Short mmCIF file of C-alpha atoms and ligand atoms in Angstrom, two decimals:
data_model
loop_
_atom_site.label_atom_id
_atom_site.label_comp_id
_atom_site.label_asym_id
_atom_site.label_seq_id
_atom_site.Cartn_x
_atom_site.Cartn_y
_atom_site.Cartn_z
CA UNK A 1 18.17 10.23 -31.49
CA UNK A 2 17.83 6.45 -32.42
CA UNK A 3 15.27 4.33 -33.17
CA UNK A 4 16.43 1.12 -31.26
CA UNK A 5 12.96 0.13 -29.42
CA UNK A 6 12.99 -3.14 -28.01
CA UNK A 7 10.51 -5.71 -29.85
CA UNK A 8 12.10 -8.58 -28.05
CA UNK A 9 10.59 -7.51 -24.55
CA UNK A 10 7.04 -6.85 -25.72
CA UNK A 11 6.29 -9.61 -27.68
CA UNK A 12 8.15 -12.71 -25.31
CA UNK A 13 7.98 -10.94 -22.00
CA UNK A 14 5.11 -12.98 -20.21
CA UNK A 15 3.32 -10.17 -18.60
CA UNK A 16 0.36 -11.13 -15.77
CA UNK A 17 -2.40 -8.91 -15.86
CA UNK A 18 -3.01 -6.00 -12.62
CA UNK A 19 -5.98 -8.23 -12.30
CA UNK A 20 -4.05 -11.08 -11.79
CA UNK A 21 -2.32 -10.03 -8.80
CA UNK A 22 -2.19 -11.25 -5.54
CA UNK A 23 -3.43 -14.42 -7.09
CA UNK A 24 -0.80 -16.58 -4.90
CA UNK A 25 -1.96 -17.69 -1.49
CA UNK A 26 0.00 -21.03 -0.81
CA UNK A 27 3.43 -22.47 -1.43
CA UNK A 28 1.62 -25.61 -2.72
CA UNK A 29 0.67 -23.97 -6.22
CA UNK A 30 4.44 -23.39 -6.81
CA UNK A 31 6.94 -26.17 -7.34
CA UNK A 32 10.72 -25.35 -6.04
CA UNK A 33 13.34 -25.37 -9.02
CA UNK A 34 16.57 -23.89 -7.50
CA UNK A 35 18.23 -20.85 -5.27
CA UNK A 36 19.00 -17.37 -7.12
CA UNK A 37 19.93 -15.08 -4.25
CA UNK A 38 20.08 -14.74 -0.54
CA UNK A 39 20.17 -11.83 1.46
CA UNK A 40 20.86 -10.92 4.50
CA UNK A 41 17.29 -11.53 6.24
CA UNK A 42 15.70 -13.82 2.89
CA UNK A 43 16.69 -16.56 0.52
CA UNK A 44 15.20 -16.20 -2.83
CA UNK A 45 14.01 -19.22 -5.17
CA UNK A 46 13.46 -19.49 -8.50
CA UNK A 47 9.93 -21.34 -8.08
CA UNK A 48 7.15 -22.24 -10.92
CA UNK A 49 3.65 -21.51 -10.83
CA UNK A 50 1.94 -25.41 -11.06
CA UNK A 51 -1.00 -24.20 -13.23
CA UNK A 52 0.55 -21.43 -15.87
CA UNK A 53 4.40 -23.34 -15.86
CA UNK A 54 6.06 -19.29 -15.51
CA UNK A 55 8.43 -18.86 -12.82
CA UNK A 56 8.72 -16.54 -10.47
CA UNK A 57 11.11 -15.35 -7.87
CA UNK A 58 10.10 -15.82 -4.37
CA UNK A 59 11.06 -14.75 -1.29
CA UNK A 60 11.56 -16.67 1.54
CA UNK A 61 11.59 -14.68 5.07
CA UNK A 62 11.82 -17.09 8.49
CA UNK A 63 9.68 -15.20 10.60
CA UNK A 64 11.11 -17.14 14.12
CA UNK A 65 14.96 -15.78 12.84
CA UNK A 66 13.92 -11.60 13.29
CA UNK A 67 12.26 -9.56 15.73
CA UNK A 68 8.67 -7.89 15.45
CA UNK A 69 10.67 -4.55 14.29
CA UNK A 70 12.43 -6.57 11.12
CA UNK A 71 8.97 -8.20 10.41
CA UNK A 72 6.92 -4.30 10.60
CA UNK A 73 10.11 -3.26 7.98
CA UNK A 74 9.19 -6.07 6.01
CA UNK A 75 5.15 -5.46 5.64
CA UNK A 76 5.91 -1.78 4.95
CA UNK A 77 8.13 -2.77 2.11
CA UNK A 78 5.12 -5.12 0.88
CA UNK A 79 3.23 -1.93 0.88
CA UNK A 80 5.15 0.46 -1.31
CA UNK A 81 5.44 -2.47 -3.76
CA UNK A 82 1.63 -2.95 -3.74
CA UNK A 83 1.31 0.59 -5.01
CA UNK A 84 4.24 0.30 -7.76
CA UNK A 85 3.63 -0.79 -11.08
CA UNK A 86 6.41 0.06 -13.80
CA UNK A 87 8.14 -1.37 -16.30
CA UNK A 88 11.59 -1.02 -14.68
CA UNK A 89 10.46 -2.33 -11.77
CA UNK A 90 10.65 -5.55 -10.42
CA UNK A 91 6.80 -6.56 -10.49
CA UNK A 92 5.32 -7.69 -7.06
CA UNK A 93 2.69 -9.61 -7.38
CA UNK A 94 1.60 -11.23 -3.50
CA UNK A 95 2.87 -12.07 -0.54
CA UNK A 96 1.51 -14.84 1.91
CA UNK A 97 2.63 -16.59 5.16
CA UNK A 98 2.10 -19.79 6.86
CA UNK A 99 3.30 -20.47 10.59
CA UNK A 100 7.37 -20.02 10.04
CA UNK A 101 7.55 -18.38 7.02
CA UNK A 102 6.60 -15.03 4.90
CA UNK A 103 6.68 -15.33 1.31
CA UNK A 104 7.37 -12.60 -1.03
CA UNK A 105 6.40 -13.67 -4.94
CA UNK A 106 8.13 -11.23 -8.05
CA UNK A 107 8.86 -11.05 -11.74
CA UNK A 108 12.08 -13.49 -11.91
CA UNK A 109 15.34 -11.50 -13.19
CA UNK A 110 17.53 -13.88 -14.64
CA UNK A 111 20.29 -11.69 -16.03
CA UNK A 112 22.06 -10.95 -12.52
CA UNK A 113 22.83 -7.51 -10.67
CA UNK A 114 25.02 -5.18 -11.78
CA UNK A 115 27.39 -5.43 -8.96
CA UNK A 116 28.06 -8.92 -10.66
CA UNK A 117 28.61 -7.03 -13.94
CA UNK A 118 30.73 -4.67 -13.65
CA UNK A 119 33.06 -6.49 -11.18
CA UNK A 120 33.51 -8.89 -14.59
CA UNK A 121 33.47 -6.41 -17.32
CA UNK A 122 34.89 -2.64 -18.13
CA UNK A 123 30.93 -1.37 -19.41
CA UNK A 124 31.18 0.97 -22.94
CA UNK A 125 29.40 4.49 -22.27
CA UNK A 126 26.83 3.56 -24.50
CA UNK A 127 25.59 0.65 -22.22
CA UNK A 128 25.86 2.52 -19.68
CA UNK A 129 23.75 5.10 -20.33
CA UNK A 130 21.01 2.81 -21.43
CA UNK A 131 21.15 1.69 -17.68
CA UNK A 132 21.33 4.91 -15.93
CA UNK A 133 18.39 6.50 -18.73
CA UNK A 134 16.44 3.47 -17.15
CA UNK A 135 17.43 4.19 -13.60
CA UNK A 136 16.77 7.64 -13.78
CA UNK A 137 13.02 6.30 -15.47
CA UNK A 138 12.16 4.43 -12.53
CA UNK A 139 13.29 6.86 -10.17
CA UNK A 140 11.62 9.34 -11.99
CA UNK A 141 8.75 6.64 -11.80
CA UNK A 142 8.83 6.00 -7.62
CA UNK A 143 9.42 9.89 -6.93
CA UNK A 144 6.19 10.92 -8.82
CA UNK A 145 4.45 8.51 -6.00
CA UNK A 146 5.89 9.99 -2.96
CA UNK A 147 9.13 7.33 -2.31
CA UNK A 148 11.92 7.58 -1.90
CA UNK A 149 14.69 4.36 -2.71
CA UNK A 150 17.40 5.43 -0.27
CA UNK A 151 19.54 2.16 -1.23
CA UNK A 152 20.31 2.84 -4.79
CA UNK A 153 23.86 0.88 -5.57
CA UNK A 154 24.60 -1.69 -8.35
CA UNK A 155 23.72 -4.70 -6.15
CA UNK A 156 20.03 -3.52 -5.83
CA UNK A 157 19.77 -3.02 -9.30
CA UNK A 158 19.02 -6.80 -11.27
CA UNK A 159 19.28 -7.14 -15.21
CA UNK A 160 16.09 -9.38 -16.49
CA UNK A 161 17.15 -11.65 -19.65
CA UNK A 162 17.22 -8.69 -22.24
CA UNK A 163 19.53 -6.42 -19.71
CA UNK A 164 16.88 -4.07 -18.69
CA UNK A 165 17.74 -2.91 -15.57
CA UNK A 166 15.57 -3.21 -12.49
CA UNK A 167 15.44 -1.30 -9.36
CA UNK A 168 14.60 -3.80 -6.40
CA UNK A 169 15.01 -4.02 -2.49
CA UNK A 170 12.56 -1.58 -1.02
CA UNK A 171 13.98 -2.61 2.69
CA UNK A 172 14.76 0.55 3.21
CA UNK A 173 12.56 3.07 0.97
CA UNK A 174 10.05 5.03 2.72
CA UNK A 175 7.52 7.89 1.85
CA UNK A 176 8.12 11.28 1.98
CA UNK A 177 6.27 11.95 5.10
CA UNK A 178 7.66 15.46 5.88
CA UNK A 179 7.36 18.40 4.14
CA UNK A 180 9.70 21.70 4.19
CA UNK A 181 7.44 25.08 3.48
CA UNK A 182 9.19 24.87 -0.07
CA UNK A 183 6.52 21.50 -0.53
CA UNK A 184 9.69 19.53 -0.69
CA UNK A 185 9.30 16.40 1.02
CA UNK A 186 11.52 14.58 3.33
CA UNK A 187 12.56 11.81 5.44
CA UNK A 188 14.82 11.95 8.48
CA UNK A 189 17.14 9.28 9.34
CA UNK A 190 21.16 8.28 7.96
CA UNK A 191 19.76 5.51 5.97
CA UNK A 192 21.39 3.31 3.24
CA UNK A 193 24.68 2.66 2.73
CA UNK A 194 27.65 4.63 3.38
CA UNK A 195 29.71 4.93 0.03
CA UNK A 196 26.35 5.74 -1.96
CA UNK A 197 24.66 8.33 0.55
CA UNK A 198 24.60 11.86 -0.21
CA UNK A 199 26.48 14.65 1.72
CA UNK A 200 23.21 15.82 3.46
CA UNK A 201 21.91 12.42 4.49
CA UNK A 202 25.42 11.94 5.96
CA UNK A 203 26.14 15.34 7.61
CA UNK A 204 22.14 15.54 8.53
CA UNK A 205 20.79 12.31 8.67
CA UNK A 206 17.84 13.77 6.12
CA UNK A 207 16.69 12.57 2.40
CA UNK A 208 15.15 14.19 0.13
CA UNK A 209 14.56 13.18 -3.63
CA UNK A 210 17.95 14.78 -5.12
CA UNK A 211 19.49 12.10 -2.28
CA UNK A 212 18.51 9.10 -4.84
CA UNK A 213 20.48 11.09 -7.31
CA UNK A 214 23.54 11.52 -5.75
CA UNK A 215 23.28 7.43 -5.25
CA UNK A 216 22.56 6.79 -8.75
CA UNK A 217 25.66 9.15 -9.63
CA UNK A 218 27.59 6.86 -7.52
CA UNK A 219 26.15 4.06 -9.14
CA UNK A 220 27.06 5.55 -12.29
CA UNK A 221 30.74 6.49 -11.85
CA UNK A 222 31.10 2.66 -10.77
CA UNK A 223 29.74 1.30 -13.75
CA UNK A 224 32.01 3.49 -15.95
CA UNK A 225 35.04 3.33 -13.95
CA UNK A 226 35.07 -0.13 -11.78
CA UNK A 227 35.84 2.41 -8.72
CA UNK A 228 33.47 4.16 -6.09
CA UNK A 229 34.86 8.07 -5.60
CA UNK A 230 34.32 7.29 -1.97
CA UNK A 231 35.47 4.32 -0.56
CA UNK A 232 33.13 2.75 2.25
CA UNK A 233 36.14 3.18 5.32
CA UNK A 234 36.80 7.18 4.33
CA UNK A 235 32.71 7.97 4.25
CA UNK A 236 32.10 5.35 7.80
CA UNK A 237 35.48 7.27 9.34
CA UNK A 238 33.68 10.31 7.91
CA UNK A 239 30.26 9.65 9.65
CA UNK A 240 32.16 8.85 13.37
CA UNK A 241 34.39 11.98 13.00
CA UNK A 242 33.41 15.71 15.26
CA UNK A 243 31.38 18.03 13.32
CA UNK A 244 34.39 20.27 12.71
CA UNK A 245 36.50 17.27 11.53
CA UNK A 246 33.23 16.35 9.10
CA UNK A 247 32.73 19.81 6.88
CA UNK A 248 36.95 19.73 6.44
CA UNK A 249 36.33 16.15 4.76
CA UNK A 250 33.29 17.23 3.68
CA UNK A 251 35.35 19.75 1.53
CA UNK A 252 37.76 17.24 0.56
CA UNK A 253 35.21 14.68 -0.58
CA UNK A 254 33.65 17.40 -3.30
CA UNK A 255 37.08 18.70 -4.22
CA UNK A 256 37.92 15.29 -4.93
CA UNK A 257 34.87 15.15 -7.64
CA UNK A 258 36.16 18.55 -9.13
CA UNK A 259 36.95 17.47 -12.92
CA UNK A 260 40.21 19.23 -12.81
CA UNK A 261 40.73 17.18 -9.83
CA UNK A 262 39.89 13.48 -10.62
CA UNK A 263 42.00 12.25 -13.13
CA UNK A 264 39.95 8.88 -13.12
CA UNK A 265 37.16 11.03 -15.01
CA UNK A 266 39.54 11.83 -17.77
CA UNK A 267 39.26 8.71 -19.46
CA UNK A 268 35.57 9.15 -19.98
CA UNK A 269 33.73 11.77 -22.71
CA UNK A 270 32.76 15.12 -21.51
CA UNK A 271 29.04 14.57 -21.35
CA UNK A 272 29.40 11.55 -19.24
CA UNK A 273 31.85 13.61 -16.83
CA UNK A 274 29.33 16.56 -16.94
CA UNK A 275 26.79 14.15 -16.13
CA UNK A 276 28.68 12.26 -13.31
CA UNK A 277 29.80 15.83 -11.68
CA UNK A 278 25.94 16.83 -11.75
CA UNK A 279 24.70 14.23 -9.98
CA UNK A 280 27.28 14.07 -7.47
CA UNK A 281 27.00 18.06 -6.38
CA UNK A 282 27.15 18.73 -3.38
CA UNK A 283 24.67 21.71 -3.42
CA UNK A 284 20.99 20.00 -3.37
CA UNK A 285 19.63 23.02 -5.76
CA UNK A 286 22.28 22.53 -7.98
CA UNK A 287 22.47 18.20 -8.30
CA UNK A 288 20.92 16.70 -11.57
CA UNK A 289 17.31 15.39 -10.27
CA UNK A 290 16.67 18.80 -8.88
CA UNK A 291 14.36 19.57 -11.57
CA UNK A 292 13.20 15.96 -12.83
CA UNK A 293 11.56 17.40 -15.75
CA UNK A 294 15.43 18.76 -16.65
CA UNK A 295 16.67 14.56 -16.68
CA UNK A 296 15.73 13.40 -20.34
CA UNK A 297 18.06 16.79 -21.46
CA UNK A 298 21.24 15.58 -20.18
CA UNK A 299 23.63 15.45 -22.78
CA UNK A 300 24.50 11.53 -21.44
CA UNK A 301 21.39 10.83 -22.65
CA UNK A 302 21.10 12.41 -26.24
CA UNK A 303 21.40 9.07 -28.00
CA UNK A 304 17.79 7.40 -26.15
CA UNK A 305 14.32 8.67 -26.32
CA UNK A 306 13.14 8.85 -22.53
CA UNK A 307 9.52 8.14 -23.33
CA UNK A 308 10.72 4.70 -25.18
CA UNK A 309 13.07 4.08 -22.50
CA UNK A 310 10.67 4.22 -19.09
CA UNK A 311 8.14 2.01 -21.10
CA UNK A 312 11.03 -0.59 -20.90
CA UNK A 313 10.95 -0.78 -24.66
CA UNK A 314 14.59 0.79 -25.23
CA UNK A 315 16.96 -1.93 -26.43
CA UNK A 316 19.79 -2.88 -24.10
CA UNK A 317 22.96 -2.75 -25.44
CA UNK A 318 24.20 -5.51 -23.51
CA UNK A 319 22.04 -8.83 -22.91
CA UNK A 320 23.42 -11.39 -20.30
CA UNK A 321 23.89 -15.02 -21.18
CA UNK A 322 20.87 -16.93 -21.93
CA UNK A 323 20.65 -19.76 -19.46
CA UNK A 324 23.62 -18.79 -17.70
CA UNK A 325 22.62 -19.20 -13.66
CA UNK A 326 23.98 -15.74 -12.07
CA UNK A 327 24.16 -17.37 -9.04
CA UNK A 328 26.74 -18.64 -6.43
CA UNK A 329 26.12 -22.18 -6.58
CA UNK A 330 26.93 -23.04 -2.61
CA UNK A 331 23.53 -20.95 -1.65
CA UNK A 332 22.43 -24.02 -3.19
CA UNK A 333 23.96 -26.29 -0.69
CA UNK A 334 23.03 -24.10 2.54
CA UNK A 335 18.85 -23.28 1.43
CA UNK A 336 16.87 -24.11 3.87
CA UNK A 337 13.17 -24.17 2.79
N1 LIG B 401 13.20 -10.97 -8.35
C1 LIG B 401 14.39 -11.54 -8.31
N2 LIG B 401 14.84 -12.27 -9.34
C2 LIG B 401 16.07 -12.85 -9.29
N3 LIG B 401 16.91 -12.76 -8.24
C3 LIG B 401 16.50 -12.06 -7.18
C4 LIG B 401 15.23 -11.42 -7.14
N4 LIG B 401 15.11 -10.79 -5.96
C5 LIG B 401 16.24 -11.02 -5.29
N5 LIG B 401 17.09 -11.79 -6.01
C6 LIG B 401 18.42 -12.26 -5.62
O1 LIG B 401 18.41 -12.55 -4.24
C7 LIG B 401 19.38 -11.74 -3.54
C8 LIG B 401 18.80 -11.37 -2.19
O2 LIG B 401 17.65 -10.59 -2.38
P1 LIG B 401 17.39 -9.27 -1.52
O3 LIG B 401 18.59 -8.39 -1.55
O4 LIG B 401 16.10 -8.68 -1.96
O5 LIG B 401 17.22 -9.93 -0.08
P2 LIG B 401 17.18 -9.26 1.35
O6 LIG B 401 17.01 -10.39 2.34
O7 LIG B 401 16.20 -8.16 1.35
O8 LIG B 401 18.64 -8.77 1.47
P3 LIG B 401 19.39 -7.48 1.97
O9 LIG B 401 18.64 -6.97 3.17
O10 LIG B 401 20.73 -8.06 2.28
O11 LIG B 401 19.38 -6.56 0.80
C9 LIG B 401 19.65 -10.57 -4.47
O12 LIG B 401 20.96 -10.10 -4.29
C10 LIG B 401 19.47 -11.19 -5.84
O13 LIG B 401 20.66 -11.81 -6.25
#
């Protein structure tokens, strides 16, 4: 095991105090620097706090462009982050609203997402697995508090400026309401997206915590490789075909991850195939994440030290650009504040 902790993050990371949250009420105490991100309902600034001079990321949700329903999503997600606090996570810290507009304020992640990444680069195992050790931490992390992600793919996962990696967009994460007489929990509903969601939230429209894993499997073959197993048309195709149509494919889709059967695996090492075909099995009893406690003993991961790793202190072995924008400079031109 190394000894690789991260000094960097401790000693330059400026970290707010719990105390200090929620201490943003008004868009006057930040001034506006430029546009990092939009999504599909948001635009996202990079803004700085007039007293303390450390920016932020903040949110920006027209209330007059979605319905009542969009706006209830939106104040649920406020509420999971609320009661998240981890190192791999992006930190929330308040959320305000005037007439036309909510506003969502976060830790700022400079380094870009991973879908960015790994479109530009072929990623060395041992980056990888410093990603996935700290995916797996925070999952680990949001599990242990009753939620589940149901969105994990690389372009909800942001790199901050050391290349920690940080799970964000709770759109669509909920908590396990339901409970099966095993005490596993639950949530009903084919929710996510298509390429990354797991055989039972596709055949049964259900999640459960080993669901996450099969999307951070996903996630993790696509770092590696540059390649989903799945591509988005087969698993949508998939979703629309009759139910005896769907366990055929069903079949073909976990042949297709059958070692002996992928060739693309072949160029990677055995634990990170072992660790790939764990996630991704098709049998919930069976996937990786089954047993949490089992995670930190994955071969993949014999080179970190878990407990170093989900206190963020695990150095990355790949740091994004310093004062690179990972940005597409036309959101620029279209914000609208
Ligand atoms: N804390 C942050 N720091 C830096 N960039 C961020 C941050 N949060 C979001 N972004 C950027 O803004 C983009 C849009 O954010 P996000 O996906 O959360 O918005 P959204 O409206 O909820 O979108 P969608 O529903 O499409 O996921 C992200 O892809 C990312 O590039």
């Amino acid at each position: 095991m190394g000894n690789q902790t991260s000094k960097l993050r401790n000693a330059e990371q400026p970290w707010i105090e719990q105390g200090q949250k929620e201490k943003f009420f008004s868009i006057s105490q930040f001034k506006l620097c430029n546009v990092v991100g939009k999504g599909s309902w948001s635009t996202v600034f990079v803004v700085k706090d007039r007293s303390s001079k450390q920016k932020f990321a903040l949110k920006c949700i027209n209330k007059k462009k979605h319905n009542p329903g969009k706006i209830k999503q939106l104040l649920t997600e406020v509420s999971l982050l609320r009661s998240l606090d981890h190192p791999l996570l992006c930190r929330f810290y308040s959320e305000f609203q005037d007439d036309n507009k909510i506003y969502l304020v976060s830790d700022l992640m400079l380094g870009g997402d991973l879908r960015y990444h790994i479109a530009q680069n072929r990623f060395q195992e041992s980056v990888v697995c410093v990603w996935i050790a700290e995916l797996a931490s925070a999952l680990i992390y949001i599990h242990s508090k009753g939620i589940l992600h149901r969105d994990i793919k690389p372009d909800n996962i942001l790199l901050d400026e050391y290349g920690h990696c940080r799970l964000v967009d709770f759109n669509v994460a909920s908590r396990l309401s339901q409970q099966t007489p095993d005490g596993k929990g639950f949530v009903k509903g084919r929710v996510g997206t298509p390429a990354y969601m797991s055989p039972e939230t596709l055949v049964h429209a259900i999640s459960y915590r080993e669901s996450d894993w099969w999307s951070l499997g996903i996630t993790m073959y696509e770092c590696l490789l540059q390649t989903r197993p799945f591509s988005s048309t087969m698993v949508v195709n998939w979703i629309r075909s009759s139910e005896k149509e769907k366990n055929s494919l069903l079949e073909t889709m976990c042949s297709s991850l059958e070692l002996r059967n992928n060739k693309q695996l072949d160029v990677l090492s055995k634990e990170a195939r072992v660790a790939i075909q764990g996630f991704l099995e098709p049998s919930i009893k069976n996937r990786f994440g089954h047993n949490e406690n089992k995670i930190p003993n994955i071969s993949f991961f014999s080179s970190v030290c878990f407990d170093t790793i989900s206190q963020g202190k695990w150095a990355p072995k790949f740091r994004p650009k310093s004062g690179k924008l990972y940005a597409d400079p036309i959101l620029e031109l279209e914000a609208t504040f």
